[in-house]
């Protein structure tokens, strides 16, 4: 099979339906215009007037091209996103003139569009050849016999989706994000990122463009339209099977001699070949495979796979990629205290899932490049993650993302793109489309060892609009999640675990049952500001829950227009989280008042960023510490959310749009450290536990005691402990009678050299209720590549900077009385700039 790229510089032009030289007319005289791109053009060739076209990049997106041409202002800055609304309301035309090899003119030939967003009509040499409306699957158009060797004109008419769904009804469809804007974009009908229509953390910016590769494919025998690589590993880990499936544009001749070559790490394996009407399957067996493990649990071993398919000695397809073998089992056996476990076992090893929810890394999907994916996955590892949940309201990520996860050992929970709403599944065309999409994506992603879970949707069950199969009143899309998707998965990716929704309780009890399945513990974060309530939760697999906070100062300053450098200026609110004004229990301003008794709106911008960040950091740390203390009664601490899609002033994230660390990044990193000391409260006092996520036993010195905010301390207790691999063990108990009024229990872990590897404390009160010393005296000591801080009094969340860049190696840490806190840094001027001691009670 031969290929010719049609990427590069194309031309684009616009029409608003009136201006811009609209070519559209009613299909017949006297008939009304329809919403299907307003009918057909009278003559597509009339479109071309060179002065009216500008350059565009393919792959690309219209906003990016207009920005490059100086026709729109940067939509990421200030309030410019509002100025860009006209782009999604226009129809756009892409135009490319290309020559085709003589062989392509006489062979089986296909044009493959890997990404079209959204409603598309394709024209070749003045004639319509295809229509398409799905950003989540490619379009392949048979152009056999339709090409010339010179001067082919390819035109793609595109609209953002607003026209495609303008006559669709949505009043019968439930949406958790239902607002007046739903009547405009009707997102439930659109197979494109749901968050691009606006979410609490995302603005409305409907992408439009040719965002994927465009290729000409041809072959005298057949064209391979998609190749799938999938593997399975035996439960005893002693053998594995690798299957490569080639899906063909036309069947192979009946008398074909079909063969294949498959090699792993340069060693060729005997291949079994089976032919079907529209596909060829090639299978090899591997004895004693080297295994792929997630981060922290072993090597993420990948094989170099090279394969080729031949018919009658003619190579139809050949390629190479990296693959891995691992066995995954989700243990949902009965729990002795009620309900069921939910433990991910990878290669027989139980894994405590540590991580967060990934949303699209940019509001313009075409802007996400290799560097963004590389840095995002690096920062996840830096934060001690081993898992990312690809949330169901965004995208099926690009292959580059999954390759990075494979290489770095990050597990992936992948959701079908459906979030917080019912889909119009009874519509036959829509139903057919989502089935094709699901089949394509399962084939594309099945071969990545990092991907271990397929999930039908996000929060459809939990909204109370869908229940376990067999309930009398199911919404119209239930059959998609409970019947269609699992059936498709059996055909395409049977090795994966699947559940219909997240959260989901397989026993049919209710969606957010703490003791069965996975949970989204939003009792904190939405309606309640008191994240101490996390400590009462028994969730088996918490998969989404969080607290709002500030992003980095640099990021916030990028959001603000000149003269609006303060909280709740117009440009601040455009970049703020929508939920800030939704309910008092969700407002980050109210969170600061609740925890610090401070009016964040009366603080200087830098102080406000600090205070908002410290409260979020404490909430996320409490979430993680509590669920880790329950290992493996609880088997995850996945929070909402990891990253931003655009510059936000207030967000749920620990990494902002420009990949800077938000104030909560380092507290989350410490909470996820492999060996972490934890404190939990009982009726008699405080238990001291140590969580060891490594696969080796660890010997450390444990030090425990109480301190008061002014620096008084009880005698410390010290012991050398052995922490078994992959465990959480109780080592000490501090009786309540040792604790005087306002005394705070704490614990430290030191290694053989006396270095503190982990420190923690347990605070029962709100920060403003503590008698914190207003102006602590902090001593600073520097050495070769390090700086250490010591305070004689308690200083929670000491801050060395708000920029979030690579200069900081630690931040937002506690100074326990008399105990030096050392950070590695080459910045010898590093110093404490903000503490809660100086912020509390500011009104």
Tab-separated table of N, CA, C and O in Angstrom, residues 384-462:
chain	number	residue	atom	x	y	z
A	384	UNK	N	4.132	11.647	41.650
A	384	UNK	CA	4.014	10.271	42.161
A	384	UNK	C	2.723	9.580	41.734
A	384	UNK	O	2.225	8.690	42.423
A	385	UNK	N	2.185	9.965	40.574
A	385	UNK	CA	1.020	9.290	40.022
A	385	UNK	C	1.431	7.932	39.460
A	385	UNK	O	2.568	7.729	39.035
A	386	UNK	N	0.451	7.026	39.411
A	386	UNK	CA	0.597	5.831	38.587
A	386	UNK	C	-0.620	5.623	37.687
A	386	UNK	O	-0.692	4.640	36.961
A	387	UNK	N	-1.574	6.573	37.720
A	387	UNK	CA	-2.795	6.409	36.927
A	387	UNK	C	-3.386	7.756	36.541
A	387	UNK	O	-3.302	8.730	37.301
A	388	UNK	N	-3.962	7.806	35.335
A	388	UNK	CA	-4.748	8.944	34.878
A	388	UNK	C	-6.096	8.423	34.381
A	388	UNK	O	-6.155	7.440	33.652
A	389	UNK	N	-7.142	9.088	34.803
A	389	UNK	CA	-8.482	8.763	34.295
A	389	UNK	C	-8.812	9.732	33.177
A	389	UNK	O	-8.889	10.940	33.394
A	390	UNK	N	-8.983	9.211	31.955
A	390	UNK	CA	-9.362	10.047	30.812
A	390	UNK	C	-10.867	10.213	30.868
A	390	UNK	O	-11.633	9.317	30.521
A	391	UNK	N	-11.274	11.364	31.313
A	391	UNK	CA	-12.665	11.687	31.650
A	391	UNK	C	-13.556	11.690	30.413
A	391	UNK	O	-13.142	12.085	29.318
A	392	UNK	N	-14.823	11.286	30.619
A	392	UNK	CA	-15.727	11.050	29.512
A	392	UNK	C	-16.341	12.268	28.868
A	392	UNK	O	-17.196	12.115	27.985
A	393	UNK	N	-15.974	13.472	29.247
A	393	UNK	CA	-16.517	14.658	28.589
A	393	UNK	C	-15.528	15.342	27.674
A	393	UNK	O	-15.815	16.430	27.155
A	394	UNK	N	-14.353	14.700	27.477
A	394	UNK	CA	-13.316	15.331	26.665
A	394	UNK	C	-13.107	14.629	25.343
A	394	UNK	O	-13.953	14.683	24.441
A	395	UNK	N	-11.959	13.958	25.208
A	395	UNK	CA	-11.583	13.315	23.956
A	395	UNK	C	-10.998	11.928	24.241
A	395	UNK	O	-10.572	11.645	25.357
A	396	UNK	N	-11.025	11.086	23.211
A	396	UNK	CA	-10.118	9.951	23.193
A	396	UNK	C	-8.773	10.558	22.797
A	396	UNK	O	-8.632	11.108	21.698
A	397	UNK	N	-7.802	10.485	23.673
A	397	UNK	CA	-6.562	11.211	23.431
A	397	UNK	C	-5.825	10.686	22.198
A	397	UNK	O	-6.040	9.553	21.747
A	398	UNK	N	-4.932	11.513	21.697
A	398	UNK	CA	-4.094	11.146	20.564
A	398	UNK	C	-3.179	9.973	20.939
A	398	UNK	O	-2.823	9.796	22.111
A	399	UNK	N	-2.780	9.191	19.937
A	399	UNK	CA	-1.890	8.052	20.182
A	399	UNK	C	-0.626	8.446	20.923
A	399	UNK	O	-0.076	7.641	21.694
A	400	UNK	N	-0.171	9.659	20.721
A	400	UNK	CA	1.060	10.096	21.391
A	400	UNK	C	0.906	10.041	22.906
A	400	UNK	O	1.843	9.682	23.621
A	401	UNK	N	-0.266	10.384	23.414
A	401	UNK	CA	-0.497	10.337	24.857
A	401	UNK	C	-0.340	8.918	25.385
A	401	UNK	O	0.349	8.687	26.394
A	402	UNK	N	-0.955	7.950	24.725
A	402	UNK	CA	-0.898	6.569	25.210
A	402	UNK	C	0.519	6.005	25.068
A	402	UNK	O	0.943	5.197	25.905
A	403	UNK	N	1.244	6.437	24.044
A	403	UNK	CA	2.638	5.988	23.922
A	403	UNK	C	3.466	6.491	25.092
A	403	UNK	O	4.282	5.751	25.656
A	404	UNK	N	3.277	7.746	25.482
A	404	UNK	CA	3.993	8.266	26.648
A	404	UNK	C	3.604	7.519	27.912
A	404	UNK	O	4.452	7.227	28.768
A	405	UNK	N	2.319	7.201	28.060
A	405	UNK	CA	1.883	6.446	29.246
A	405	UNK	C	2.508	5.057	29.252
A	405	UNK	O	2.917	4.554	30.306
A	406	UNK	N	2.582	4.403	28.085
A	406	UNK	CA	3.252	3.102	27.992
A	406	UNK	C	4.695	3.205	28.458
A	406	UNK	O	5.187	2.389	29.240
A	407	UNK	N	5.401	4.209	27.941
A	407	UNK	CA	6.825	4.342	28.219
A	407	UNK	C	7.101	4.692	29.679
A	407	UNK	O	8.132	4.302	30.228
A	408	UNK	N	6.175	5.412	30.311
A	408	UNK	CA	6.426	5.921	31.662
A	408	UNK	C	5.683	5.154	32.749
A	408	UNK	O	5.834	5.470	33.935
A	409	UNK	N	4.869	4.174	32.342
A	409	UNK	CA	4.216	3.330	33.335
A	409	UNK	C	2.973	3.922	33.960
A	409	UNK	O	2.622	3.565	35.090
A	410	UNK	N	2.275	4.798	33.249
A	410	UNK	CA	1.053	5.392	33.778
A	410	UNK	C	-0.158	4.599	33.304
A	410	UNK	O	-0.403	4.471	32.096
A	411	UNK	N	-0.914	4.048	34.237
A	411	UNK	CA	-2.138	3.344	33.899
A	411	UNK	C	-3.187	4.336	33.391
A	411	UNK	O	-3.207	5.501	33.799
A	412	UNK	N	-4.074	3.854	32.522
A	412	UNK	CA	-5.108	4.711	31.943
A	412	UNK	C	-6.476	4.069	32.139
A	412	UNK	O	-6.689	2.905	31.783
A	413	UNK	N	-7.377	4.821	32.715
A	413	UNK	CA	-8.799	4.505	32.768
A	413	UNK	C	-9.440	5.316	31.654
A	413	UNK	O	-9.430	6.540	31.681
A	414	UNK	N	-9.998	4.664	30.644
A	414	UNK	CA	-10.496	5.349	29.456
A	414	UNK	C	-12.012	5.295	29.397
A	414	UNK	O	-12.613	4.228	29.478
A	415	UNK	N	-12.617	6.461	29.249
A	415	UNK	CA	-14.069	6.511	29.157
A	415	UNK	C	-14.539	6.804	27.742
A	415	UNK	O	-13.904	7.574	26.999
A	416	UNK	N	-15.645	6.170	27.373
A	416	UNK	CA	-16.355	6.526	26.156
A	416	UNK	C	-16.827	7.964	26.338
A	416	UNK	O	-17.190	8.376	27.445
A	417	UNK	N	-16.828	8.753	25.260
A	417	UNK	CA	-17.119	10.175	25.417
A	417	UNK	C	-18.622	10.391	25.565
A	417	UNK	O	-19.379	10.487	24.593
A	418	UNK	N	-19.002	10.460	26.840
A	418	UNK	CA	-20.380	10.725	27.242
A	418	UNK	C	-20.328	11.164	28.685
A	418	UNK	O	-19.817	10.430	29.523
A	419	UNK	N	-20.849	12.348	28.981
A	419	UNK	CA	-20.699	12.873	30.342
A	419	UNK	C	-21.923	13.655	30.762
A	419	UNK	O	-22.373	14.567	30.058
A	420	UNK	N	-22.478	13.270	31.907
A	420	UNK	CA	-23.481	14.074	32.616
A	420	UNK	C	-24.701	14.412	31.769
A	420	UNK	O	-25.270	15.501	31.911
A	421	UNK	N	-25.113	13.505	30.903
A	421	UNK	CA	-26.295	13.753	30.076
A	421	UNK	C	-26.719	12.466	29.382
A	421	UNK	O	-25.904	11.569	29.162
A	422	UNK	N	-27.992	12.406	29.027
A	422	UNK	CA	-28.450	11.302	28.188
A	422	UNK	C	-28.170	11.637	26.730
A	422	UNK	O	-28.198	12.795	26.318
A	423	UNK	N	-27.876	10.615	25.965
A	423	UNK	CA	-27.633	10.775	24.532
A	423	UNK	C	-28.885	10.370	23.749
A	423	UNK	O	-29.660	9.524	24.193
A	424	UNK	N	-29.086	10.943	22.568
A	424	UNK	CA	-30.275	10.641	21.749
A	424	UNK	C	-30.150	9.300	21.031
A	424	UNK	O	-30.174	9.221	19.795
A	425	UNK	N	-30.040	8.240	21.811
A	425	UNK	CA	-29.679	6.930	21.277
A	425	UNK	C	-30.790	6.278	20.472
A	425	UNK	O	-30.530	5.364	19.690
A	426	UNK	N	-32.025	6.730	20.631
A	426	UNK	CA	-33.105	6.140	19.839
A	426	UNK	C	-33.094	6.634	18.395
A	426	UNK	O	-33.763	6.060	17.544
A	427	UNK	N	-32.337	7.684	18.124
A	427	UNK	CA	-32.182	8.157	16.750
A	427	UNK	C	-31.267	7.189	15.998
A	427	UNK	O	-30.108	6.989	16.387
A	428	UNK	N	-31.773	6.592	14.923
A	428	UNK	CA	-31.039	5.530	14.237
A	428	UNK	C	-29.691	6.009	13.711
A	428	UNK	O	-28.667	5.328	13.861
A	429	UNK	N	-29.649	7.174	13.089
A	429	UNK	CA	-28.381	7.677	12.543
A	429	UNK	C	-27.369	7.919	13.652
A	429	UNK	O	-26.181	7.589	13.514
A	430	UNK	N	-27.833	8.505	14.760
A	430	UNK	CA	-26.928	8.748	15.887
A	430	UNK	C	-26.426	7.431	16.450
A	430	UNK	O	-25.233	7.283	16.739
A	431	UNK	N	-27.333	6.468	16.629
A	431	UNK	CA	-26.944	5.172	17.180
A	431	UNK	C	-25.899	4.496	16.305
A	431	UNK	O	-24.885	3.980	16.811
A	432	UNK	N	-26.107	4.494	15.003
A	432	UNK	CA	-25.133	3.881	14.097
A	432	UNK	C	-23.780	4.573	14.206
A	432	UNK	O	-22.727	3.921	14.192
A	433	UNK	N	-23.821	5.895	14.323
A	433	UNK	CA	-22.580	6.670	14.372
A	433	UNK	C	-21.767	6.352	15.621
A	433	UNK	O	-20.545	6.140	15.548
A	434	UNK	N	-22.410	6.296	16.789
A	434	UNK	CA	-21.646	6.039	18.007
A	434	UNK	C	-21.131	4.602	18.034
A	434	UNK	O	-20.075	4.330	18.623
A	435	UNK	N	-21.827	3.668	17.398
A	435	UNK	CA	-21.315	2.297	17.317
A	435	UNK	C	-20.048	2.242	16.465
A	435	UNK	O	-19.059	1.575	16.827
A	436	UNK	N	-20.056	2.931	15.315
A	436	UNK	CA	-18.870	2.960	14.458
A	436	UNK	C	-17.702	3.615	15.197
A	436	UNK	O	-16.566	3.138	15.160
A	437	UNK	N	-17.998	4.711	15.878
A	437	UNK	CA	-16.977	5.418	16.663
A	437	UNK	C	-16.361	4.507	17.722
A	437	UNK	O	-15.132	4.434	17.864
A	438	UNK	N	-17.209	3.813	18.479
A	438	UNK	CA	-16.717	2.944	19.548
A	438	UNK	C	-15.842	1.838	18.984
A	438	UNK	O	-14.773	1.530	19.538
A	439	UNK	N	-16.267	1.243	17.885
A	439	UNK	CA	-15.496	0.160	17.287
A	439	UNK	C	-14.133	0.670	16.815
A	439	UNK	O	-13.099	0.030	17.034
A	440	UNK	N	-14.133	1.827	16.176
A	440	UNK	CA	-12.868	2.407	15.710
A	440	UNK	C	-11.924	2.681	16.880
A	440	UNK	O	-10.730	2.326	16.829
A	441	UNK	N	-12.421	3.316	17.947
A	441	UNK	CA	-11.559	3.688	19.064
A	441	UNK	C	-11.050	2.463	19.812
A	441	UNK	O	-9.895	2.431	20.254
A	442	UNK	N	-11.881	1.456	19.965
A	442	UNK	CA	-11.421	0.240	20.640
A	442	UNK	C	-10.321	-0.439	19.843
A	442	UNK	O	-9.331	-0.931	20.411
A	443	UNK	N	-10.454	-0.460	18.537
A	443	UNK	CA	-9.403	-1.032	17.701
A	443	UNK	C	-8.124	-0.206	17.797
A	443	UNK	O	-7.024	-0.745	17.885
A	444	UNK	N	-8.273	1.111	17.796
A	444	UNK	CA	-7.092	1.983	17.833
A	444	UNK	C	-6.322	1.847	19.126
A	444	UNK	O	-5.081	1.841	19.135
A	445	UNK	N	-7.032	1.745	20.249
A	445	UNK	CA	-6.383	1.853	21.560
A	445	UNK	C	-6.101	0.516	22.231
A	445	UNK	O	-5.444	0.475	23.270
A	446	UNK	N	-6.574	-0.583	21.653
A	446	UNK	CA	-6.481	-1.868	22.340
A	446	UNK	C	-5.051	-2.308	22.610
A	446	UNK	O	-4.801	-3.042	23.565
A	447	UNK	N	-4.103	-1.892	21.793
A	447	UNK	CA	-2.744	-2.402	21.914
A	447	UNK	C	-1.861	-1.698	22.911
A	447	UNK	O	-0.687	-2.064	23.067
A	448	UNK	N	-2.381	-0.685	23.611
A	448	UNK	CA	-1.559	0.039	24.569
A	448	UNK	C	-1.653	-0.638	25.940
A	448	UNK	O	-2.734	-0.685	26.535
A	449	UNK	N	-0.542	-1.147	26.469
A	449	UNK	CA	-0.606	-1.839	27.761
A	449	UNK	C	-1.009	-0.925	28.905
A	449	UNK	O	-1.508	-1.394	29.937
A	450	UNK	N	-0.829	0.381	28.761
A	450	UNK	CA	-1.204	1.315	29.822
A	450	UNK	C	-2.716	1.388	30.006
A	450	UNK	O	-3.197	1.643	31.112
A	451	UNK	N	-3.468	1.155	28.931
A	451	UNK	CA	-4.924	1.253	29.011
A	451	UNK	C	-5.473	-0.038	29.596
A	451	UNK	O	-5.334	-1.105	29.003
A	452	UNK	N	-6.123	0.053	30.760
A	452	UNK	CA	-6.568	-1.171	31.437
A	452	UNK	C	-8.070	-1.209	31.686
A	452	UNK	O	-8.612	-2.253	32.029
A	453	UNK	N	-8.756	-0.059	31.535
A	453	UNK	CA	-10.192	0.000	31.814
A	453	UNK	C	-10.895	0.754	30.698
A	453	UNK	O	-10.439	1.821	30.279
A	454	UNK	N	-12.011	0.201	30.236
A	454	UNK	CA	-12.969	0.931	29.401
A	454	UNK	C	-14.211	1.186	30.251
A	454	UNK	O	-14.732	0.272	30.902
A	455	UNK	N	-14.701	2.412	30.227
A	455	UNK	CA	-15.883	2.774	30.993
A	455	UNK	C	-16.876	3.473	30.069
A	455	UNK	O	-16.484	4.300	29.229
A	456	UNK	N	-18.164	3.168	30.226
A	456	UNK	CA	-19.170	3.648	29.288
A	456	UNK	C	-19.430	5.135	29.328
A	456	UNK	O	-19.705	5.745	28.291
A	457	UNK	N	-19.377	5.748	30.502
A	457	UNK	CA	-19.688	7.176	30.572
A	457	UNK	C	-19.247	7.736	31.911
A	457	UNK	O	-18.865	6.994	32.816
A	458	UNK	N	-19.342	9.044	32.035
A	458	UNK	CA	-19.090	9.732	33.297
A	458	UNK	C	-20.406	10.233	33.878
A	458	UNK	O	-21.125	10.997	33.241
A	459	UNK	N	-20.724	9.765	35.063
A	459	UNK	CA	-21.802	10.298	35.894
A	459	UNK	C	-23.165	10.316	35.203
A	459	UNK	O	-23.914	11.277	35.336
A	460	UNK	N	-23.462	9.270	34.465
A	460	UNK	CA	-24.823	9.136	33.968
A	460	UNK	C	-25.663	8.404	35.000
A	460	UNK	O	-26.764	8.823	35.335
A	461	UNK	N	-25.147	7.335	35.578
A	461	UNK	CA	-25.874	6.658	36.652
A	461	UNK	C	-26.083	7.578	37.852
A	461	UNK	O	-27.165	7.644	38.417
A	462	UNK	N	-25.034	8.272	38.258
A	462	UNK	CA	-25.092	9.041	39.500
A	462	UNK	C	-26.070	10.201	39.403
A	462	UNK	O	-26.540	10.723	40.396
